[in-house]
């Protein structure tokens, strides 16, 4: 089902938002459907859930209204599904999740890194047959990564492993998250 919607508030605002998400999607238990990645959707999808009577709206944008020719509504900032949605709780093998497992800390010199500084290092170099897996990739700072190159040493402070979803979610909560609406913070504790 596609809804034709026109923003009455600010055209430019919508252009900026085009590629971002606007509404936090909670499961019927009031927890995000997924933390990794965070279940957040675009305003049009949120309104579709409302329209189909699949959700309860918990928070609205006070200053953002959209309308069609026949109706208008504020945009929801947080919605909760009426029925439980099954969520995939297998952590995806991704750069961000490896940084998270290692708490953005270089696994050689233990310096804390920003997302922009963090790099991925193969413990056993690819040139030596090292695989790109949870068990062979660690977070490293640029200098450690460069110094190590294709050599065998040094060893990381902790050998890498495959984390489970709950470990990553609890680590995720240690870091500030960029929220689209302040009310999201209430549901991301
Ligand atoms: Zn380092």
CSV table of C-alpha atoms and ligand atoms in Angstrom, one decimal:
chain,number,residue,atom,x,y,z
A,1,UNK,CA,0.0,0.0,0.0
A,2,UNK,CA,1.5,3.4,-1.0
A,3,UNK,CA,0.3,6.6,0.5
A,4,UNK,CA,0.6,9.9,-1.2
A,5,UNK,CA,1.9,12.4,1.3
A,6,UNK,CA,2.9,16.0,1.1
A,7,UNK,CA,4.7,17.8,3.8
A,8,UNK,CA,3.1,21.1,4.7
A,9,UNK,CA,5.8,22.2,7.1
A,10,UNK,CA,9.0,22.4,5.3
A,11,UNK,CA,9.9,21.1,1.9
A,12,UNK,CA,13.7,21.4,2.5
A,13,UNK,CA,13.4,19.5,5.8
A,14,UNK,CA,12.0,16.6,3.9
A,15,UNK,CA,14.8,16.6,1.3
A,16,UNK,CA,17.4,16.5,4.0
A,17,UNK,CA,15.5,13.6,5.7
A,18,UNK,CA,15.1,11.7,2.5
A,19,UNK,CA,17.8,9.2,3.3
A,20,UNK,CA,17.5,9.1,7.0
A,21,UNK,CA,15.1,7.5,9.5
A,22,UNK,CA,12.5,9.3,11.5
A,23,UNK,CA,10.6,6.9,13.7
A,24,UNK,CA,11.8,4.3,16.2
A,25,UNK,CA,10.0,1.0,15.8
A,26,UNK,CA,9.3,-0.9,19.0
A,27,UNK,CA,8.1,-4.4,19.3
A,28,UNK,CA,4.9,-5.3,21.2
A,29,UNK,CA,7.1,-5.6,24.3
A,30,UNK,CA,8.2,-1.9,24.1
A,31,UNK,CA,11.7,-2.9,23.2
A,32,UNK,CA,13.2,-2.0,19.8
A,33,UNK,CA,12.5,-4.7,17.3
A,34,UNK,CA,16.3,-4.7,16.7
A,35,UNK,CA,19.2,-2.8,18.4
A,36,UNK,CA,21.7,-3.8,15.8
A,37,UNK,CA,21.0,-2.2,13.5
A,38,UNK,CA,18.5,-0.1,15.3
A,39,UNK,CA,15.0,-0.6,14.1
A,40,UNK,CA,14.0,2.9,12.9
A,41,UNK,CA,12.0,3.7,9.8
A,42,UNK,CA,11.1,6.5,7.5
A,43,UNK,CA,8.1,8.7,8.3
A,44,UNK,CA,6.1,7.4,5.4
A,45,UNK,CA,6.6,3.8,6.6
A,46,UNK,CA,5.6,4.8,10.1
A,47,UNK,CA,2.4,6.4,8.8
A,48,UNK,CA,1.7,3.2,6.8
A,49,UNK,CA,1.8,1.2,10.0
A,50,UNK,CA,-0.6,3.7,11.6
A,51,UNK,CA,-2.9,3.6,8.6
A,52,UNK,CA,-3.0,-0.2,8.7
A,53,UNK,CA,-3.7,-0.1,12.5
A,54,UNK,CA,-0.6,-2.2,13.2
A,55,UNK,CA,0.8,0.1,15.9
A,56,UNK,CA,0.2,2.4,18.8
A,57,UNK,CA,1.9,5.8,18.6
A,58,UNK,CA,3.9,6.6,21.7
A,59,UNK,CA,5.6,9.8,20.7
A,60,UNK,CA,5.0,12.4,18.0
A,61,UNK,CA,6.9,15.2,16.4
A,62,UNK,CA,5.2,18.3,17.8
A,63,UNK,CA,6.4,20.5,14.9
A,64,UNK,CA,6.0,18.2,11.9
A,65,UNK,CA,2.8,17.6,10.2
A,66,UNK,CA,2.1,15.9,6.9
A,67,UNK,CA,-1.1,15.8,4.9
A,68,UNK,CA,-2.8,14.4,1.8
A,69,UNK,CA,-5.8,15.9,0.1
A,70,UNK,CA,-8.2,14.4,2.6
A,71,UNK,CA,-6.4,14.1,5.9
A,72,UNK,CA,-3.5,15.4,7.9
A,73,UNK,CA,-1.4,14.0,10.8
A,74,UNK,CA,1.5,14.7,12.9
A,75,UNK,CA,4.5,12.5,12.2
A,76,UNK,CA,5.1,9.7,14.8
A,77,UNK,CA,8.5,9.7,16.5
A,78,UNK,CA,8.1,6.3,18.3
A,79,UNK,CA,5.6,3.6,17.4
A,80,UNK,CA,5.0,0.2,19.1
A,81,UNK,CA,3.7,-2.7,17.1
A,82,UNK,CA,0.5,-4.3,18.3
A,83,UNK,CA,1.8,-7.8,17.6
A,84,UNK,CA,5.2,-9.2,18.3
A,85,UNK,CA,7.5,-9.2,15.3
A,86,UNK,CA,10.1,-11.9,15.2
A,87,UNK,CA,13.5,-10.3,15.0
A,88,UNK,CA,16.7,-11.6,13.7
A,89,UNK,CA,19.2,-11.9,16.6
A,90,UNK,CA,22.2,-13.0,14.8
A,91,UNK,CA,24.8,-10.3,14.8
A,92,UNK,CA,25.8,-9.4,11.2
A,93,UNK,CA,29.5,-9.7,10.5
A,94,UNK,CA,30.3,-6.1,9.8
A,95,UNK,CA,33.0,-3.5,10.5
A,96,UNK,CA,30.8,-1.7,13.0
A,97,UNK,CA,30.0,-4.8,14.9
A,98,UNK,CA,33.7,-5.8,15.1
A,99,UNK,CA,34.5,-2.3,16.4
A,100,UNK,CA,31.7,-2.8,19.0
A,101,UNK,CA,32.9,-6.2,20.1
A,102,UNK,CA,36.4,-4.7,20.7
A,103,UNK,CA,34.9,-1.5,22.3
A,104,UNK,CA,36.6,0.7,19.7
A,105,UNK,CA,39.9,-0.2,21.3
A,106,UNK,CA,43.0,-1.1,19.4
A,107,UNK,CA,43.7,-4.8,20.2
A,108,UNK,CA,47.4,-4.2,20.1
A,109,UNK,CA,48.2,-1.0,22.0
A,110,UNK,CA,44.8,-0.6,23.7
A,111,UNK,CA,44.3,3.0,22.7
A,112,UNK,CA,40.6,4.0,22.4
A,113,UNK,CA,39.7,5.0,18.8
A,114,UNK,CA,37.0,7.0,17.1
A,115,UNK,CA,35.0,5.4,14.3
A,116,UNK,CA,37.1,7.4,11.8
A,117,UNK,CA,40.4,6.2,13.4
A,118,UNK,CA,39.5,2.5,13.8
A,119,UNK,CA,40.8,0.0,11.2
A,120,UNK,CA,40.4,-3.7,10.8
A,121,UNK,CA,43.4,-6.0,11.0
A,122,UNK,CA,43.7,-9.6,10.0
A,123,UNK,CA,45.5,-11.4,12.9
A,124,UNK,CA,46.9,-13.9,10.5
A,125,UNK,CA,47.5,-11.8,7.4
A,126,UNK,CA,45.5,-12.6,4.3
A,127,UNK,CA,48.7,-13.2,2.4
A,128,UNK,CA,49.4,-16.0,4.9
A,129,UNK,CA,46.0,-17.6,4.4
A,130,UNK,CA,44.2,-15.6,7.2
A,131,UNK,CA,40.4,-15.5,6.7
A,132,UNK,CA,38.0,-12.6,7.0
A,133,UNK,CA,36.1,-14.0,9.9
A,134,UNK,CA,35.1,-13.0,13.4
A,135,UNK,CA,37.9,-15.2,14.7
A,136,UNK,CA,40.6,-13.6,12.6
A,137,UNK,CA,39.8,-9.9,12.6
A,138,UNK,CA,40.4,-7.3,15.3
A,139,UNK,CA,40.1,-3.6,15.7
A,140,UNK,CA,43.4,-1.8,15.3
A,141,UNK,CA,44.7,1.8,15.2
A,142,UNK,CA,46.4,2.9,12.0
A,143,UNK,CA,50.0,2.8,13.3
A,144,UNK,CA,49.6,-0.7,14.8
A,145,UNK,CA,48.0,-2.0,11.6
A,146,UNK,CA,50.7,-0.5,9.6
A,147,UNK,CA,53.6,-1.7,11.8
A,148,UNK,CA,52.2,-5.2,11.8
A,149,UNK,CA,51.8,-5.4,8.1
A,150,UNK,CA,52.0,-9.0,6.9
A,151,UNK,CA,54.2,-10.1,9.8
A,152,UNK,CA,53.2,-12.8,12.3
A,153,UNK,CA,53.4,-10.7,15.5
A,154,UNK,CA,52.5,-9.1,17.7
A,155,UNK,CA,49.5,-11.0,19.1
A,156,UNK,CA,46.3,-9.1,20.0
A,157,UNK,CA,45.6,-8.6,23.7
A,158,UNK,CA,42.5,-10.8,23.3
A,159,UNK,CA,42.1,-13.4,20.5
A,160,UNK,CA,39.0,-12.4,18.4
A,161,UNK,CA,35.8,-14.4,18.7
A,162,UNK,CA,32.2,-14.5,17.4
A,163,UNK,CA,30.1,-12.4,19.9
A,164,UNK,CA,26.5,-13.1,20.5
A,165,UNK,CA,23.7,-10.6,19.9
A,166,UNK,CA,23.2,-9.7,23.6
A,167,UNK,CA,26.9,-9.0,24.2
A,168,UNK,CA,26.9,-6.6,21.3
A,169,UNK,CA,23.6,-4.9,22.4
A,170,UNK,CA,25.0,-4.4,25.9
A,171,UNK,CA,28.2,-3.0,24.5
A,172,UNK,CA,26.2,-0.8,22.2
A,173,UNK,CA,24.4,0.8,25.2
A,174,UNK,CA,27.8,2.0,26.5
A,175,UNK,CA,28.0,4.4,23.6
A,176,UNK,CA,26.0,7.5,22.8
A,177,UNK,CA,23.7,7.0,19.9
A,178,UNK,CA,22.6,9.6,17.5
A,179,UNK,CA,18.9,9.9,18.0
A,180,UNK,CA,16.4,11.5,15.6
A,181,UNK,CA,14.0,12.5,18.4
A,182,UNK,CA,14.9,12.9,22.1
A,183,UNK,CA,12.1,10.6,23.2
A,184,UNK,CA,14.0,7.7,21.6
A,185,UNK,CA,16.4,7.8,24.5
A,186,UNK,CA,13.6,6.6,26.9
A,187,UNK,CA,13.3,3.4,24.9
A,188,UNK,CA,16.9,2.7,24.2
A,189,UNK,CA,18.0,2.2,27.8
B,1,LIG,ZN1,47.3,0.4,18.3
